[in-house]
Each structure stands twice: as structure tokens, then as C-alpha cells.
Short mmCIF file of C-alpha atoms in Angstrom, two decimals:
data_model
loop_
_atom_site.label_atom_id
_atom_site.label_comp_id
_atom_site.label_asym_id
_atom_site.label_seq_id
_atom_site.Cartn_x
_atom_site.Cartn_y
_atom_site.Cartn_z
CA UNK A 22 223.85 144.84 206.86
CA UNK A 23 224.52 146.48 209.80
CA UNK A 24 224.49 144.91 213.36
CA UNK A 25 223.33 146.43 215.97
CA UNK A 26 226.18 148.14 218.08
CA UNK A 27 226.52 146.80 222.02
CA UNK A 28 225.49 150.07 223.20
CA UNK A 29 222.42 150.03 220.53
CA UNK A 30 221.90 146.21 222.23
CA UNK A 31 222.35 147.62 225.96
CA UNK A 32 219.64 150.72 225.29
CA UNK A 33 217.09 148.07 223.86
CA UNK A 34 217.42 145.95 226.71
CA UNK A 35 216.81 149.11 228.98
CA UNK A 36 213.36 149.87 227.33
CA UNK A 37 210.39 149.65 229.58
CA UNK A 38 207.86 147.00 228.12
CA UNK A 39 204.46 148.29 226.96
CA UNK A 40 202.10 146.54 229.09
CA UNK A 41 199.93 144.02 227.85
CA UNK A 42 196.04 144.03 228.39
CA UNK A 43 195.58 141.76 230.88
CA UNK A 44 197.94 143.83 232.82
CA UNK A 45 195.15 146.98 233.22
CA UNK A 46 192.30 146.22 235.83
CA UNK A 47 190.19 148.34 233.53
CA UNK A 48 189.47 149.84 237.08
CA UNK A 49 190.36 153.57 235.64
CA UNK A 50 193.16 154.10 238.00
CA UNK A 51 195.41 157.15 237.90
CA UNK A 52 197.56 156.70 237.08
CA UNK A 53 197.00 153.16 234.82
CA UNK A 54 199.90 151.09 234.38
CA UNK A 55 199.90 152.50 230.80
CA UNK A 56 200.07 155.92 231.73
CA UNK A 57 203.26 154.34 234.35
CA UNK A 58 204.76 152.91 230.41
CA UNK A 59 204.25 156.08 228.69
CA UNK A 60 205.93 158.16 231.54
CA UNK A 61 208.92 155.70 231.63
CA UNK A 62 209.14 155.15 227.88
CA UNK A 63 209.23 159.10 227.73
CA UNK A 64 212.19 159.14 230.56
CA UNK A 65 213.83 156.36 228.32
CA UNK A 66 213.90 158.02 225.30
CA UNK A 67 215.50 161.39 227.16
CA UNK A 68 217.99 159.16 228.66
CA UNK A 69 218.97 157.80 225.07
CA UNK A 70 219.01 160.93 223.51
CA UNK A 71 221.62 161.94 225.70
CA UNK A 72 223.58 158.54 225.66
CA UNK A 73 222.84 158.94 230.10
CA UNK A 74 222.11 155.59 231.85
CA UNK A 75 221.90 157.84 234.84
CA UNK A 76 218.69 159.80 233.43
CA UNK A 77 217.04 155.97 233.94
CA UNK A 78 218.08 155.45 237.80
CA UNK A 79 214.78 157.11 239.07
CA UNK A 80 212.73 154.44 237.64
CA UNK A 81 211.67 152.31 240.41
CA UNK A 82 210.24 149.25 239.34
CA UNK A 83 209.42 147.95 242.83
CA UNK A 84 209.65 150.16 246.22
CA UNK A 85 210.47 148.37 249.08
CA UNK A 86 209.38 151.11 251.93
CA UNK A 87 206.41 149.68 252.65
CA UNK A 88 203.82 152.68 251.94
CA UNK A 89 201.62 152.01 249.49
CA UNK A 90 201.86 154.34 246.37
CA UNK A 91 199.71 154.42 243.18
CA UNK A 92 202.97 154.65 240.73
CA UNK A 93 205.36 151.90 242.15
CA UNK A 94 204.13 148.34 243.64
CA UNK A 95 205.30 147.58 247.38
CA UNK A 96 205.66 144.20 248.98
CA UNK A 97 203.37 143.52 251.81
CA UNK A 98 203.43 140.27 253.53
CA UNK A 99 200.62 137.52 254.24
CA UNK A 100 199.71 137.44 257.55
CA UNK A 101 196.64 135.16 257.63
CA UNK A 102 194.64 133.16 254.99
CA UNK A 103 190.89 132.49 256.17
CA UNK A 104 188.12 130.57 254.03
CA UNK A 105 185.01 132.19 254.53
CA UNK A 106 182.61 130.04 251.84
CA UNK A 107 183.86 127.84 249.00
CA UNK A 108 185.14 129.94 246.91
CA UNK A 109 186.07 133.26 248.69
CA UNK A 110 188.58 133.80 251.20
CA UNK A 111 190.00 136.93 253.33
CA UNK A 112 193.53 137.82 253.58
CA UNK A 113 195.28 139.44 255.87
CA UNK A 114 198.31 142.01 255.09
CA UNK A 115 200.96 143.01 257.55
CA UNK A 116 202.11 147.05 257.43
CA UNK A 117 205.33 147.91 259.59
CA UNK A 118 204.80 148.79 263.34
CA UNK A 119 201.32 150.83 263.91
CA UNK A 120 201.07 152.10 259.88
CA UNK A 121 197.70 152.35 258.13
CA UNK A 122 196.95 152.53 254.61
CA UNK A 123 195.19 155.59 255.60
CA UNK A 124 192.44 154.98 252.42
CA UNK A 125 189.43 157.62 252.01
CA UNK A 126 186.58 155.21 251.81
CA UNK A 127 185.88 152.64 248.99
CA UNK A 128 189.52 153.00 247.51
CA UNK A 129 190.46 150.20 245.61
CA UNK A 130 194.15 149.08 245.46
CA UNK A 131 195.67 147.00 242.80
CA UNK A 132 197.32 143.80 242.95
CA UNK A 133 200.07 142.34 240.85
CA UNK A 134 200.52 138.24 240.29
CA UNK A 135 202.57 136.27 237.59
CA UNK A 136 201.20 133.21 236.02
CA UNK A 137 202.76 131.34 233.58
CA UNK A 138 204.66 133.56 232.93
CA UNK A 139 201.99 136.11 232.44
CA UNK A 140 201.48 139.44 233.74
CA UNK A 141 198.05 139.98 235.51
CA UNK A 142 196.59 143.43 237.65
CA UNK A 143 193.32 143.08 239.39
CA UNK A 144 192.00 145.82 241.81
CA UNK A 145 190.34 144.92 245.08
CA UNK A 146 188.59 147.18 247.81
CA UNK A 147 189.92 146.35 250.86
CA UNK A 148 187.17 145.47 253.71
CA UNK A 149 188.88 146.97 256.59
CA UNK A 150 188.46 150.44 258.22
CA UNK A 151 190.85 152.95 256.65
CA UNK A 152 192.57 153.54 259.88
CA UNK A 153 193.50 150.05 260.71
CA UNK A 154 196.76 149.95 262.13
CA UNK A 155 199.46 147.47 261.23
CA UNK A 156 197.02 145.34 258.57
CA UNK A 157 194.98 145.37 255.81
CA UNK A 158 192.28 142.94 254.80
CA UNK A 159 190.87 142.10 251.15
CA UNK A 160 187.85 140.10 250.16
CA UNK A 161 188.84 137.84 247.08
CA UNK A 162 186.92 135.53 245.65
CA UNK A 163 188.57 132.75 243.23
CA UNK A 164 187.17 131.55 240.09
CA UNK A 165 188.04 128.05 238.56
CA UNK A 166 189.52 129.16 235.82
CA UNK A 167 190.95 132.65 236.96
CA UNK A 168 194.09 133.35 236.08
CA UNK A 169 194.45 135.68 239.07
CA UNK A 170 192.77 133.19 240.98
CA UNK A 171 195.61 130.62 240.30
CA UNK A 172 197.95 132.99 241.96
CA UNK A 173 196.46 133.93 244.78
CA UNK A 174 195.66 130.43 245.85
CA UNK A 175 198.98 129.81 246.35
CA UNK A 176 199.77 132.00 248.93
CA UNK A 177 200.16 131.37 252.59
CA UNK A 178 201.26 132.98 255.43
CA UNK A 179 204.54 134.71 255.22
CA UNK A 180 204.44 135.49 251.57
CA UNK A 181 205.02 138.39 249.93
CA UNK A 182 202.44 140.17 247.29
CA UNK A 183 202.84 143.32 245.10
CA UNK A 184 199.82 146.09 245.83
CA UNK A 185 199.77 149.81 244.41
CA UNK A 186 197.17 152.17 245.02
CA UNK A 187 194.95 153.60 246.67
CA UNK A 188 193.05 154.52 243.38
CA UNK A 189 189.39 155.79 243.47
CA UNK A 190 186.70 155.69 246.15
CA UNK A 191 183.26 157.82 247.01
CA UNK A 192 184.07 161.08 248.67
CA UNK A 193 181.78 160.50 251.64
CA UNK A 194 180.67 162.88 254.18
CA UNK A 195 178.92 162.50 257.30
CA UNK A 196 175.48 163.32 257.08
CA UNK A 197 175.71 164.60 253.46
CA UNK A 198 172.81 161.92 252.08
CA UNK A 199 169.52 161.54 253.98
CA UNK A 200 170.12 157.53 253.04
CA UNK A 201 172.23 155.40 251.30
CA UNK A 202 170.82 152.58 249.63
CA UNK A 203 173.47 150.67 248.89
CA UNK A 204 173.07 147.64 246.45
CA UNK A 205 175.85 144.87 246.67
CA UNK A 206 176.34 141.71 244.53
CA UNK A 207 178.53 138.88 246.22
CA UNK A 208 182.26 140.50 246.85
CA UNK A 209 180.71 143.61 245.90
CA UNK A 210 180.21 144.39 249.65
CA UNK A 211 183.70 145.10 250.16
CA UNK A 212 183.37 148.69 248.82
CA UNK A 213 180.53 149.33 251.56
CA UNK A 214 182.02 147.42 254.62
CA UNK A 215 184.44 150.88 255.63
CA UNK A 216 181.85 153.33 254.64
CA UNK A 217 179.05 151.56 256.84
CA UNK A 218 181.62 150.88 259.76
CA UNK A 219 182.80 154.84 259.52
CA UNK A 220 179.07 155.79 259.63
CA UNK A 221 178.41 153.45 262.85
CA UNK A 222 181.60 154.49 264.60
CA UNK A 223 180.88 158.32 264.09
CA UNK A 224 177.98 159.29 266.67
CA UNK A 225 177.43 162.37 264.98
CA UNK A 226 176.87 160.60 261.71
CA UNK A 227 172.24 159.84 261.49
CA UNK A 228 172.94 159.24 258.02
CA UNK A 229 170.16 156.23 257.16
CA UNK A 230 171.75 152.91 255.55
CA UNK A 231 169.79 150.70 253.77
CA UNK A 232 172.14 147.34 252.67
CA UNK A 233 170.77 145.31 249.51
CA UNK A 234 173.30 142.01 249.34
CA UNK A 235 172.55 139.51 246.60
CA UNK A 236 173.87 136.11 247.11
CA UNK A 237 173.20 132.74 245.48
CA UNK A 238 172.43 130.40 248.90
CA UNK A 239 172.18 131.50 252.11
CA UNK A 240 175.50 129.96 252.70
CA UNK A 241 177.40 132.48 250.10
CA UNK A 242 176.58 135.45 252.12
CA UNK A 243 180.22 136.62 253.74
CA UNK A 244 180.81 137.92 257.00
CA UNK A 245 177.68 137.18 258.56
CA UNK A 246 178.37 137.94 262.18
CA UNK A 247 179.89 141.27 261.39
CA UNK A 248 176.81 142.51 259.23
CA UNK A 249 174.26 140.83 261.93
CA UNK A 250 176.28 143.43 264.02
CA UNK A 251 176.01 146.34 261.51
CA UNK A 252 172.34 145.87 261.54
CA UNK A 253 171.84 146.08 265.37
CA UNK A 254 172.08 150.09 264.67
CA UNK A 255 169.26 152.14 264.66
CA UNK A 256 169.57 153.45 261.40
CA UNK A 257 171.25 150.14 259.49
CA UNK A 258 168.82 148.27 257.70
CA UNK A 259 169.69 145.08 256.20
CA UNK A 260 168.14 142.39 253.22
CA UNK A 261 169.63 139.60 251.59
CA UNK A 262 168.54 138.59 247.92
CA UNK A 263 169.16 134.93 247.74
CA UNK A 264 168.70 133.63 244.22
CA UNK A 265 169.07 130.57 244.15
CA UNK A 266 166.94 129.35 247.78
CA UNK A 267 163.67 128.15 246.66
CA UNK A 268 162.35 128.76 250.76
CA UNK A 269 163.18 130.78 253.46
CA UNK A 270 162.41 128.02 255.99
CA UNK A 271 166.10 126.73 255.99
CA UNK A 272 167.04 129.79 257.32
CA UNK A 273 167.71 131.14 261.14
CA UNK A 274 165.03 133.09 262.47
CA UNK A 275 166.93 136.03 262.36
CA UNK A 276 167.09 136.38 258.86
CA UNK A 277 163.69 135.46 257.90
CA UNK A 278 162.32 138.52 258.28
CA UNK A 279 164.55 140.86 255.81
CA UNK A 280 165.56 137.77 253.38
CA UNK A 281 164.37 137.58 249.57
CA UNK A 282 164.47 134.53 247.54
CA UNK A 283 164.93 134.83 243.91
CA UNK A 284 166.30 137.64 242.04
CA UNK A 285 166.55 141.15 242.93
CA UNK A 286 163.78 142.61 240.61
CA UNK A 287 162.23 146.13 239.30
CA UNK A 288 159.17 145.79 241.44
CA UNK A 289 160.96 144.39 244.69
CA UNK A 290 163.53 147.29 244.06
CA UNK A 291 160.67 149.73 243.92
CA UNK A 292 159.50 148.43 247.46
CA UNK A 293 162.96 148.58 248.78
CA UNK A 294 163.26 152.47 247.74
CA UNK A 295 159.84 152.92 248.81
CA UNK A 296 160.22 152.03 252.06
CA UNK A 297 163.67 154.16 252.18
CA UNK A 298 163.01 156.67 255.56
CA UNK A 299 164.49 159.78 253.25
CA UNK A 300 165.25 159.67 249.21
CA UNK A 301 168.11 157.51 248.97
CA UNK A 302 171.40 157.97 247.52
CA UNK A 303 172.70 154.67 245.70
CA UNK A 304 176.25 153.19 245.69
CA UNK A 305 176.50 150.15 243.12
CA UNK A 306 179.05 147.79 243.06
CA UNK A 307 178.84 144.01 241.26
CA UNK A 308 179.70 142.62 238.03
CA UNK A 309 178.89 144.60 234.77
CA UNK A 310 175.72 142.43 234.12
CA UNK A 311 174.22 143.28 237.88
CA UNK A 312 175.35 147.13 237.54
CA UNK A 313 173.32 147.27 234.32
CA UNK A 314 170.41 145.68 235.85
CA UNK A 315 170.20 147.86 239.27
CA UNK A 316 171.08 150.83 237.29
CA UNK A 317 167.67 150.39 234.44
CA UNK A 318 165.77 149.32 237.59
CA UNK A 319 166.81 152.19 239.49
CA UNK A 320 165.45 154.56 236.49
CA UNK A 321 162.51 152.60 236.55
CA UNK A 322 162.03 153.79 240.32
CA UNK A 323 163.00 157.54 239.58
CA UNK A 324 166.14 157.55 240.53
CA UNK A 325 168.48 159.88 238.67
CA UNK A 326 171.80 158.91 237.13
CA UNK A 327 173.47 161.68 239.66
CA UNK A 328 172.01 160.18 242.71
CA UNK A 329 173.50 156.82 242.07
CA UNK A 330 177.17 156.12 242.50
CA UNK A 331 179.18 152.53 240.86
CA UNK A 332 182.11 151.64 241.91
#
């Protein structure tokens, strides 16, 4: 039998690793970590062909210049950790001197964490404006038994975490849609936050905004005092689906008036659009189950599938 040579042995241990499933965010990046394996697998097999470890130096597994980029990750460092309910906190990311991520609205970026040993890729929208300079901050909410959610529960300040990106987003334009009606479930805001912050900051922009956030308790709903700002606009509406309140008499005054309780049903959706100042166009963003909901209520209301965007 043969053995394998050492330079068989040294090529073997040179070839990239197919990813494993819980390695794609199934967020349809481009390009997806796979298509990353299939382009370095290709450059491997080149390289071996011609018996050239050189062919293989391009292959950068991690950059280190700071700017985010959708084929390599980059380190960015912790800068703050802040709870904002029981189970979801925001994090702050330092970028060098006055840098921005520079992100066309609703990009998501994707984050890479090792536990136990395993592998694990999640993508999350970042909530601040695309222009930010010298920070980024995400929106994460941990699960129990997440095993993302282990990892990021570590961190603290100073610590460095692996993003690539910016993958995705809605090609806004100011006053391209009469309204937006934009339906959010729990961290599902995060996609809307920049959009509705470029729309308020852009005095040209009279594009109507009409914000549909489902939480369980009043309590769950995130960044209260920067969405009771958001609403002071003239043409930012706000209303909060609270499924699991039985009574809106715990509530502050100022969110009696455009709070639900219950679920967010066909009928109430069908008053929502109704009372939409133009036909709306929707963005969508929430777990699978709620996106398949919103999406047969939606129909139910008349809205087309090209009028309705999920991210």
C-alpha cells in the first residue's frame, strides 16, 4: 500500500474546508461562504496542479484593515455592551478614526462566532445610520439555547468579533413610494431604523411612513425613546401590536392611543392599510412564521406581491 508522500500530506493540509451548514446564514449573501469554498477550492486545485504554494498566498482567511468586505471577515472591536430588555442587547463596534461602514440602507452584515468548537454565521442589520462615523451598532437578541447566542454573550468591551458584508438591502429612494408601511416583528425593526432616520433627516424626502411593530409586552418593545422621537414627524406614524397585554391601561398615555393588544390580524391589517394617506409600499422583516402571515394578510388586503418587499 502506498503512503501518502509528505508533499501529498502538506497539499491536504492546505485544502480549504467545505463549510458546514450551520456556517450559511441562509441570508442569500453574495457571495455565500460556499461560493467563498468553491472559489478557494478552485484556486487550490490550480495551485496543486502546478506543485505552487505561491498560487495559495492570495487567500486571505482574515483581513485585518479594518474595512468591511463581503469575501474576507475583519476584526472590529467592542466598544459598548447595553441591555435594552431581557433578552436583547445593543452593541457597539469601533471603526478606525472617522470611517463609516458606508451601508445603502437595510444591508445586513454577517457575523462569525465559534462554539464548541463549532462554526456558526448569522447576519444582522445594523440599526445605525449608514454614515455613522467611527461605530456601528447591531440589535441582537439572544435565545436560551442559541448557539450564536452563547457566543455573543460573552463578549465585553474591548473584544474583538469577525463581521463581513455588507450583503443585501432595499434600494431606497427619496420620494419614490407615496408610503411605506412597514411591518416589523421584535428585532425585525433593525432593517427599518436607517431607512426611517434617512427619510426624517432628508427635508426633501414627504415620503409617508407608517411603522407596524409587534411585540409580546409592552416592555419588549426596543428603543422606545428613539421611535417616540421618530413619530414626532409629520409624516411618521407609529402602532405597536402587543400580543401578549390583555389591557392597554398599564400603559403611558402616550401610547394608548396607537397601541394594539393581541395579534396583528387580517382585519386589523386591513384598517391599518386603509387608513394609509397614499397606497402603501410594504417592507417585511420577522421570523419565517410572521413573514408568511403579513404576506397572506397583505393579499387579503390587495396588496400585490411586487409592492411588498422582505428582508
Amino acid at each position: 500500500l502506498q503512503t501518502m508522500s509528505g508533499n501529498e500530506h502538506d497539499w491536504l493540509a492546505l485544502k480549504p474546508q467545505e463549510p458546514s451548514p450551520s456556517q450559511c446564514c441562509g441570508s442569500g449573501c453574495k457571495p455565500c461562504i460556499y461560493d467563498v469554498y468553491e472559489k478557494e477550492l478552485a484556486q487550490w486545485e490550480r495551485a496543486k496542479a502546478k506543485q505552487d504554494k505561491s498560487l495559495l498566498m492570495e487567500k486571505k482567511e482574515q483581513s485585518n484593515n479594518s474595512e468591511l468586505n463581503p469575501d474576507t471577515f475583519t476584526a472590529f472591536s467592542v466598544s459598548s455592551v447595553e441591555q435594552l430588555t431581557e433578552d436583547t442587547y445593543q452593541y457597539r463596534f469601533e471603526l478606525p478614526g472617522k470611517s463609516s461602514l458606508r451601508l445603502s440602507l437595510g444591508q445586513h452584515i454577517v457575523l462569525r462566532g465559534v462554539v464548541n468548537g463549532l462554526e456558526v454565521q448569522r447576519a444582522y442589520t445594523p440599526i445605525s445610520p449608514g454614515n455613522a462615523e467611527g461605530y456601528f451598532e447591531v440589535l441582537m437578541k439572544c435565545y436560551e439555547a442559541g448557539l450564536m447566542s452563547q457566543y455573543i454573550k460573552t463578549w465585553k468591551k474591548g473584544d474583538l468579533v469577525f463581521w463581513r458584508g455588507p450583503f443585501g438591502g432595499f434600494p431606497y429612494q427619496p420620494n419614490k413610494y407615496g408610503e411605506l408601511l412597514m411591518l416589523a416583528s421584535g428585532t425585525g425593526l433593525a432593517p427599518m431604523l436607517p431607512i426611517l432616520q434617512s427619510i426624517t433627516d432628508d427635508e426633501e424626502d414627504e415620503t409617508f411612513v407608517t411603522l407596524v411593530g409587534c411585540f409580546r409586552t409592552f416592555d419588549k418593545i426596543y428603543l422606545k425613546p428613539l421611535l417616540q422621537d421618530l413619530a414626532r414627524y409629520w409624516n411618521i406614524r407609529i402602532f405597536y401590536i402587543l400580543s401578549q397585554e390583555t389591557s392597554l391601561e398599564k400603559l403611558p398615555w402616550s401610547y394608548r392611543g396607537n397601541s394594539y393588544t393581541g395579534r396583528l390580524s387580517e382585519d386589523l391589517m386591513k384598517t391599518i392599510i386603509n387608513s394609509c394617506r397614499r397606497k402603501p409600499f410594504v417592507l417585511l422583516c420577522g421570523s419565517t412564521a410572521f413573514n408568511e402571515d403579513m404576506s397572506r394578510y397583505l393579499k387579503a388586503a390587495g396588496i400585490e406581491e411586487n409592492s411588498c418587499f422582505v428582508f
